[in-house]
Tab-separated table of C-alpha atoms and ligand atoms in Angstrom:
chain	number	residue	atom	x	y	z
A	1	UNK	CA	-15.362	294.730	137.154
A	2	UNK	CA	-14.708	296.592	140.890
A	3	UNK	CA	-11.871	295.971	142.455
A	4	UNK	CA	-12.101	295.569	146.294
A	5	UNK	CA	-9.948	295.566	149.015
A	6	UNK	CA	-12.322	296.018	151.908
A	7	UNK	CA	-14.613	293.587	153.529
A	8	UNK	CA	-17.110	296.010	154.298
A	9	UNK	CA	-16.864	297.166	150.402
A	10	UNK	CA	-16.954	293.970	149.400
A	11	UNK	CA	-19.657	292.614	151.307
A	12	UNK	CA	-21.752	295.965	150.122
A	13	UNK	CA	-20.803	294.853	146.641
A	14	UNK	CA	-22.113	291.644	147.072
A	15	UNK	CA	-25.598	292.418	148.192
A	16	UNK	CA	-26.138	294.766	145.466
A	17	UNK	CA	-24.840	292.561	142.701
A	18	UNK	CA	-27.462	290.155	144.605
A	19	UNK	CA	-29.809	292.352	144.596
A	20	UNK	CA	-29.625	293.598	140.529
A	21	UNK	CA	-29.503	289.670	139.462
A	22	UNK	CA	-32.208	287.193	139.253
A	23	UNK	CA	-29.401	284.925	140.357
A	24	UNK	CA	-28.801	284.468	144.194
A	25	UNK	CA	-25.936	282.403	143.911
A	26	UNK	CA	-21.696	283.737	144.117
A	27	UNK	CA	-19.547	281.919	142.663
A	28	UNK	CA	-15.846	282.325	143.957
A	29	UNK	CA	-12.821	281.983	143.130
A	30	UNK	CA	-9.783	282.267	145.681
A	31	UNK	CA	-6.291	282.692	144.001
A	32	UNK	CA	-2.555	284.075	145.288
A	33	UNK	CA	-2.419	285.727	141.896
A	34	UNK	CA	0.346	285.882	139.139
A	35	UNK	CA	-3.077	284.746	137.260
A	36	UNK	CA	-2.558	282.661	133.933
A	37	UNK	CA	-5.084	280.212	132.137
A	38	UNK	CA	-5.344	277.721	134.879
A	39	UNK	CA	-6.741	280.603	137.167
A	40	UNK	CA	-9.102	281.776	134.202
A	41	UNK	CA	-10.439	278.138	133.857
A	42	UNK	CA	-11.557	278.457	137.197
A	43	UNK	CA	-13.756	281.361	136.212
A	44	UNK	CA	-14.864	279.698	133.381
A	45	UNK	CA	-16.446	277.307	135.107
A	46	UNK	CA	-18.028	279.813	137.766
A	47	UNK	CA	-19.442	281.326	135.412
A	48	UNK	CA	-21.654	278.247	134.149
A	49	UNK	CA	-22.630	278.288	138.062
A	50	UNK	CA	-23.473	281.801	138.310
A	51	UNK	CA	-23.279	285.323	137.016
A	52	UNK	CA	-21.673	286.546	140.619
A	53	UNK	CA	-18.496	285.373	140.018
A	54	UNK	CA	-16.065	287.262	142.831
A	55	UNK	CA	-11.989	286.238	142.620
A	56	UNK	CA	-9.698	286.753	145.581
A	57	UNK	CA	-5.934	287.433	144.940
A	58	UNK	CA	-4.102	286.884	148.605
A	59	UNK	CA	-0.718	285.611	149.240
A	60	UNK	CA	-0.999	283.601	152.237
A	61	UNK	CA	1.383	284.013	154.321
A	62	UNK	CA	0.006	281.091	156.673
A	63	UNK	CA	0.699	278.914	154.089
A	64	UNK	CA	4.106	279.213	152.922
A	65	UNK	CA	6.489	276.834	155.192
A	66	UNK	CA	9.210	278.284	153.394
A	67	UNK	CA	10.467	281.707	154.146
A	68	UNK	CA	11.964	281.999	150.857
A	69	UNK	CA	9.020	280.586	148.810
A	70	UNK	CA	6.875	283.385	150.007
A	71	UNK	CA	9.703	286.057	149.078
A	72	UNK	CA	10.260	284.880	145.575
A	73	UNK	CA	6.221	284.123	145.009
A	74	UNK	CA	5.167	286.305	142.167
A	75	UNK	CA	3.357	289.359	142.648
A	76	UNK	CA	1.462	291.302	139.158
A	77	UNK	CA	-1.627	292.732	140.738
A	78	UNK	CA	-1.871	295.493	137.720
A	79	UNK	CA	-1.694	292.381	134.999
A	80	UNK	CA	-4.235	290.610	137.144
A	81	UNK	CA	-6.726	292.907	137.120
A	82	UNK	CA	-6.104	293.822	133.563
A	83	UNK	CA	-6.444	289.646	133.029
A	84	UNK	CA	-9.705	289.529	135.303
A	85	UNK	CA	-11.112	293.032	133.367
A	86	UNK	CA	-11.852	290.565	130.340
A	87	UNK	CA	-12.440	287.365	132.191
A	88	UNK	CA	-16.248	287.944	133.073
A	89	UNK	CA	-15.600	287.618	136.771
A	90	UNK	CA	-17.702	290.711	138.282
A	91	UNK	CA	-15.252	291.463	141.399
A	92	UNK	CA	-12.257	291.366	142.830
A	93	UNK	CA	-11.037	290.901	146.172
A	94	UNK	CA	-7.228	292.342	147.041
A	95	UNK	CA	-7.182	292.384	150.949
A	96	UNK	CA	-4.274	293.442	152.897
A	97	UNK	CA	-2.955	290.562	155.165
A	98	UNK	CA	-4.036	292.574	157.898
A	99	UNK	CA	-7.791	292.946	156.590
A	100	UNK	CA	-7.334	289.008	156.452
A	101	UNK	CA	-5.948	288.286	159.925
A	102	UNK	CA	-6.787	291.560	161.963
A	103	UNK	CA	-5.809	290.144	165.202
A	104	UNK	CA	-3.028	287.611	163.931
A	105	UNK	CA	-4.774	285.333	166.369
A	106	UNK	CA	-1.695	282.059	166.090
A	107	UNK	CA	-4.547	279.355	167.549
A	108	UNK	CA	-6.038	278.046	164.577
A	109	UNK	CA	-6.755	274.676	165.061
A	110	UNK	CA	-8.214	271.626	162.399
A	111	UNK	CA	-8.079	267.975	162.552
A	112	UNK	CA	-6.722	267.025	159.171
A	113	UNK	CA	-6.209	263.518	160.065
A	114	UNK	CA	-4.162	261.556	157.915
A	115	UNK	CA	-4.772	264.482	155.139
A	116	UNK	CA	-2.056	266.333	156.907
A	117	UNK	CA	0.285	263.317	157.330
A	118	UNK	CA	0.592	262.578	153.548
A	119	UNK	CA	2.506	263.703	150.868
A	120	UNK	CA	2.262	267.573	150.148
A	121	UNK	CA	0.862	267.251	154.034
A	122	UNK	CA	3.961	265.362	155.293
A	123	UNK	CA	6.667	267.755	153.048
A	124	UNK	CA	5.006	271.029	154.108
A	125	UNK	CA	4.519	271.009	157.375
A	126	UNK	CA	1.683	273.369	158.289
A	127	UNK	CA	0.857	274.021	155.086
A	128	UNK	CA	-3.048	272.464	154.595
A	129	UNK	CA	-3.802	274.255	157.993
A	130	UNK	CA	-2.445	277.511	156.453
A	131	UNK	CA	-4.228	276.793	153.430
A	132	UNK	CA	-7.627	275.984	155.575
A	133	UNK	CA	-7.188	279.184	158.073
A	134	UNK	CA	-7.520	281.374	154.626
A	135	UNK	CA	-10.078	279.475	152.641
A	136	UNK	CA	-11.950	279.398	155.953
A	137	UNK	CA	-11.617	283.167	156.465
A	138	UNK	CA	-12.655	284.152	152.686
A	139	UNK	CA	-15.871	281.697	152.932
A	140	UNK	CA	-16.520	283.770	156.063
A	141	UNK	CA	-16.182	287.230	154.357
A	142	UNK	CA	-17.596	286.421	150.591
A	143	UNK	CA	-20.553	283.776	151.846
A	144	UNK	CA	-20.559	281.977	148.486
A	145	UNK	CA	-22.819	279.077	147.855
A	146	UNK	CA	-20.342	277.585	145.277
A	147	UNK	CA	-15.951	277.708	145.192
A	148	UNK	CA	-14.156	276.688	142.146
A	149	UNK	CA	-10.458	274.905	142.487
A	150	UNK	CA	-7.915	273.360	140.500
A	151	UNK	CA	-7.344	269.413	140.396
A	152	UNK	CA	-3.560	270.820	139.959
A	153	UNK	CA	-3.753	270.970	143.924
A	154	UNK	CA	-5.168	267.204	144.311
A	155	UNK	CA	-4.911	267.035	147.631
A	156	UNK	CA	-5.707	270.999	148.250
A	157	UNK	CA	-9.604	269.798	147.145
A	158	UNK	CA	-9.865	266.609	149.632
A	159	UNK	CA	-8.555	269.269	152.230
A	160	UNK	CA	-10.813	271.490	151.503
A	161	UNK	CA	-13.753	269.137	151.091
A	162	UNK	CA	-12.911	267.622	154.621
A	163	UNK	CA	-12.410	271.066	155.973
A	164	UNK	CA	-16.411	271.936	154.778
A	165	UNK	CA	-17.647	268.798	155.911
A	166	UNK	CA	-16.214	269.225	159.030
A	167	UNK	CA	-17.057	273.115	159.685
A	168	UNK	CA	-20.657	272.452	158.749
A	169	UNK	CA	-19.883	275.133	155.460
A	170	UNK	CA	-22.867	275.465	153.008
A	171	UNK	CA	-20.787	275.479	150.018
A	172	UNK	CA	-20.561	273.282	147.491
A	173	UNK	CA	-16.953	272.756	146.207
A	174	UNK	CA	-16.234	271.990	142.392
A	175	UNK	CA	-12.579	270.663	141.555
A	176	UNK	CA	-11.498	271.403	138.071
A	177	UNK	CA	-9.449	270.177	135.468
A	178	UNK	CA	-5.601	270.662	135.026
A	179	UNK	CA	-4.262	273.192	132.465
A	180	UNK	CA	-1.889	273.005	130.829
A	181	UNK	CA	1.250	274.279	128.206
A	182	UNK	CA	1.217	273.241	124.738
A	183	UNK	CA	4.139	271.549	126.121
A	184	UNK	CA	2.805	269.469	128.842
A	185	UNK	CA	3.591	271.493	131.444
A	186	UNK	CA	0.938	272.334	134.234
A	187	UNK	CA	0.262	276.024	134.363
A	188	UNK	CA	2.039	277.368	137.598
A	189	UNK	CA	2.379	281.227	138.733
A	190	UNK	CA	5.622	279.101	140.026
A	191	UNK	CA	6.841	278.435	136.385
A	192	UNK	CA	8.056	282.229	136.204
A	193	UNK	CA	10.853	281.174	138.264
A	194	UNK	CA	11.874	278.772	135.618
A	195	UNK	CA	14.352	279.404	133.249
A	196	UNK	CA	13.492	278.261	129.725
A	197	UNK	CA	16.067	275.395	129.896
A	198	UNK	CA	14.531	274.773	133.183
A	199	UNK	CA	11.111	275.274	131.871
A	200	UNK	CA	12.141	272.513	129.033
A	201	UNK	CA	13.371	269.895	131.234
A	202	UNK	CA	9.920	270.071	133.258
A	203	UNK	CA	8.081	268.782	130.915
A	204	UNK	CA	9.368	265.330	131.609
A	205	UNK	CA	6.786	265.343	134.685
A	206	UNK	CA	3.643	264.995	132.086
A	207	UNK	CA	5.675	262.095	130.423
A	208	UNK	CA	6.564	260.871	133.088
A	209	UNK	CA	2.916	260.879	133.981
A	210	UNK	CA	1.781	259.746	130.806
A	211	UNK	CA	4.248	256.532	130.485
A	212	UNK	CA	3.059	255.977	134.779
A	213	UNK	CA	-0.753	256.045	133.549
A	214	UNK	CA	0.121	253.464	130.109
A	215	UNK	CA	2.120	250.963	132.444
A	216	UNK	CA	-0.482	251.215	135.256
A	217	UNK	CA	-3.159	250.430	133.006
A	218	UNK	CA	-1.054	247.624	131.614
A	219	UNK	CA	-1.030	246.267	135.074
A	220	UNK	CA	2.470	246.483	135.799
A	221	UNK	CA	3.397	246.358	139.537
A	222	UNK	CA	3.083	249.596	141.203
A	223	UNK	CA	7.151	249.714	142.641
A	224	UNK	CA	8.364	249.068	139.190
A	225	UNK	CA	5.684	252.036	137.634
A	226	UNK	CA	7.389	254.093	140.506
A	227	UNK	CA	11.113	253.123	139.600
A	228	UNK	CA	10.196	253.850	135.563
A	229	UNK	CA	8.898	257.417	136.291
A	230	UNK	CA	11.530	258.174	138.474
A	231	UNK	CA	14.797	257.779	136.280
A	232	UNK	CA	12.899	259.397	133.435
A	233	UNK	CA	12.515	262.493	135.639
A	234	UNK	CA	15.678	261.848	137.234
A	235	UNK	CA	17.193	261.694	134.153
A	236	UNK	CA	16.628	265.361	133.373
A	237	UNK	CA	18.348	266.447	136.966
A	238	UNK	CA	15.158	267.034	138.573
A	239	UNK	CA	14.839	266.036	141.871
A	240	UNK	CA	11.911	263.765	143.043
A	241	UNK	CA	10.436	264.504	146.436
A	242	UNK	CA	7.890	262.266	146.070
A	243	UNK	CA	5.921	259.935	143.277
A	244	UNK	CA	2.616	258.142	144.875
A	245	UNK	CA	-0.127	256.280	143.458
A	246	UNK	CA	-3.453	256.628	145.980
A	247	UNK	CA	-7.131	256.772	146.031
A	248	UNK	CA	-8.706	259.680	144.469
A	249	UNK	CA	-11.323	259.916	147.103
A	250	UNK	CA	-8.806	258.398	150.408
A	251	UNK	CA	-5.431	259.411	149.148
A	252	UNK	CA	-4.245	256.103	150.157
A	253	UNK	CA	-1.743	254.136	148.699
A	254	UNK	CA	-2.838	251.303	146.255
A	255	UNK	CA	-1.027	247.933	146.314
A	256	UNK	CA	-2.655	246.647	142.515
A	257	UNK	CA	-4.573	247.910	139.907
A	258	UNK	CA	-7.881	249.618	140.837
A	259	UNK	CA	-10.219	251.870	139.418
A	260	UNK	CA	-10.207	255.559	140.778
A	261	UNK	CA	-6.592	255.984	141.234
A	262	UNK	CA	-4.411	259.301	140.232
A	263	UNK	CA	-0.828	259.487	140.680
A	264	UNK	CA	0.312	262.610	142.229
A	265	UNK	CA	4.107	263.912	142.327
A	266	UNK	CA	6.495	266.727	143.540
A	267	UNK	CA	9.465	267.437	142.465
A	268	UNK	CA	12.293	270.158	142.308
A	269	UNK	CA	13.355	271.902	139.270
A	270	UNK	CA	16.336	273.904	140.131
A	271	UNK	CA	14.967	275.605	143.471
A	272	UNK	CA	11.646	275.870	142.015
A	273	UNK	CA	9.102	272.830	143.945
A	274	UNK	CA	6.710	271.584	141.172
A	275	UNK	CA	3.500	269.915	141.862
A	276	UNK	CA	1.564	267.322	139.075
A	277	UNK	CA	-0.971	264.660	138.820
A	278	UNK	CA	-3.135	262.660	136.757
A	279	UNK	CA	-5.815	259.975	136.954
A	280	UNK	CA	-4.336	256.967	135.831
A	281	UNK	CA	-7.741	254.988	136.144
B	1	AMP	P1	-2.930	279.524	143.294
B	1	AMP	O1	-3.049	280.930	142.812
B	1	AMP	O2	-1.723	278.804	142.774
B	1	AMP	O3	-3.140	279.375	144.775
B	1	AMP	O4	-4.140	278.755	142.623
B	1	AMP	C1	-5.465	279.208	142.759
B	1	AMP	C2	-6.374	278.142	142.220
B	1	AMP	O5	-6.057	277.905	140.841
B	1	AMP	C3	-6.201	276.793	142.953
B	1	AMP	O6	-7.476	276.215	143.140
B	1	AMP	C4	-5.362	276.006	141.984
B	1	AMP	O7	-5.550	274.616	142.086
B	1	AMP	C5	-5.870	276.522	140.641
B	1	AMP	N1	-4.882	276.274	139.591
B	1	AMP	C6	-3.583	276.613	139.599
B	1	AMP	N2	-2.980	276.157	138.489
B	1	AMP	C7	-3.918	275.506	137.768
B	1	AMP	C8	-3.913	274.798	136.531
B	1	AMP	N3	-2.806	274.658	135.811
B	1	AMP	N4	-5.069	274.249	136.115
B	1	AMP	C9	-6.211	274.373	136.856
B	1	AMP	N5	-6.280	275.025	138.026
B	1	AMP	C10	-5.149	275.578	138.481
């Protein structure tokens, strides 16, 4: 595995990896790093796509609305290469933030619509634009015809799907599954700021989802479902920032049992702002 932090290595990487393989296609993978299974998953299924599979580990700045959040975000680039060495994934990309955003040009612009108005949209302001500006940038410097990411960030995919659509991007965009602890608990690189009593009492958010999905597909009204999975979460001192049940394709709110609906939540553990979902239908 070579690990970049060029464009112009990486792009000359590319070509030739293109070049030796019968197989025209890249497959890519853009993290922030602090890599665990949920990251590897992702490479997993890239590599069912393609043999090119490139990974990207970037903090984005431009997407951190919280000073603090971007301080305390973990940083292991020696354990993620050592991770990637064995993953399969033929290159990685470490840029700089200034081989990202050379000029530090401050007018991106993109029409989100409602996307941006909407839960993770309307509690991190500026975030889905910061997280567009990036995964805009690293589709311009890697060119892949395929990009692998998590269904842990629900909305992250529609955002991303809209942002494709939208820019004209020949890429196709796969969202894959959730992974998870033994316990429950969706991988995070933001779980290593949990203690382990902390780390305990978060796994109330998978029961929480679990007891949300039986009740919904019981047909119970939707406020009550929402009441239910709050105090359970509650009930462990967590602190809800939100709990909604939408669309999986508008991210709208549903009134009544439907079919393609996932319930997606945020909540705070401690200081530590945890993100979780599932399809309850
Ligand atoms: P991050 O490094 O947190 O920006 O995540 C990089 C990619 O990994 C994103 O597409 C995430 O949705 C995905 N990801 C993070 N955690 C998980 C997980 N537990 N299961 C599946 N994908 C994940």
């Amino acid at each position: 595995m070579k690990v970049i932090k060029t464009i112009i290595e990486l792009q000359k990487e590319i070509a030739i990896l293109q070049d030796l393989s019968q197989d025209k296609k890249v497959a890519f993978v853009p993290t922030m790093g602090a890599l665990h299974f949920g990251h590897i998953s992702l490479i997993n299924e890239a590599l069912k796509v393609s043999e090119n599979v490139i990974c990207s580990v970037f903090v984005n700045p431009k997407q951190f609305n919280n000073q603090e959040d971007l301080n305390l975000y973990p940083r292991t680039e020696s354990a993620d290469i050592e991770i990637l060495k064995n993953s399969g994934c033929k290159i990685v990309f470490i840029p700089s933030t200034d081989e990202i955003y050379p000029k530090n040009e401050t007018n991106y612009k993109i029409d989100l619509g409602y996307l941006d108005q909407i839960m993770e949209g309307k509690h991190r302001k500026g975030h889905f634009e910061g997280v567009c500006r990036v995964v805009e940038r690293l589709f311009e410097i890697v060119n892949p015809t395929d990009a692998f990411f998590g269904s842990k960030d629900f909305q992250q995919v529609a955002v991303i799907k809209h942002m494709v659509k939208l820019k004209k991007i020949p890429v196709e965009i796969h969202a894959c599954p959730i992974i998870r602890e033994t316990t429950g608990l969706a991988m995070s690189s933001r779980n290593a700021r949990l203690s382990d009593e902390e780390k305990n009492k978060a796994t109330i958010l998978y029961q929480a989802l679990l007891m949300g999905k039986k009740m919904y597909q019981e047909k119970k009204e939707i406020s009550m479902i929402i009441n239910e999975m709050s105090e359970s979460i509650q009930s462990k001192g967590l602190e809800i920032e939100y709990i909604e049940i939408v669309d999986t394709e508008t991210l709208l709110q549903k009134d009544a049992f439907e079919n393609n609906t996932v319930c997606c939540l945020a909540v705070y553990c401690g200081k530590v702002r945890l993100i979780d979902n599932m399809i309850f239908s």
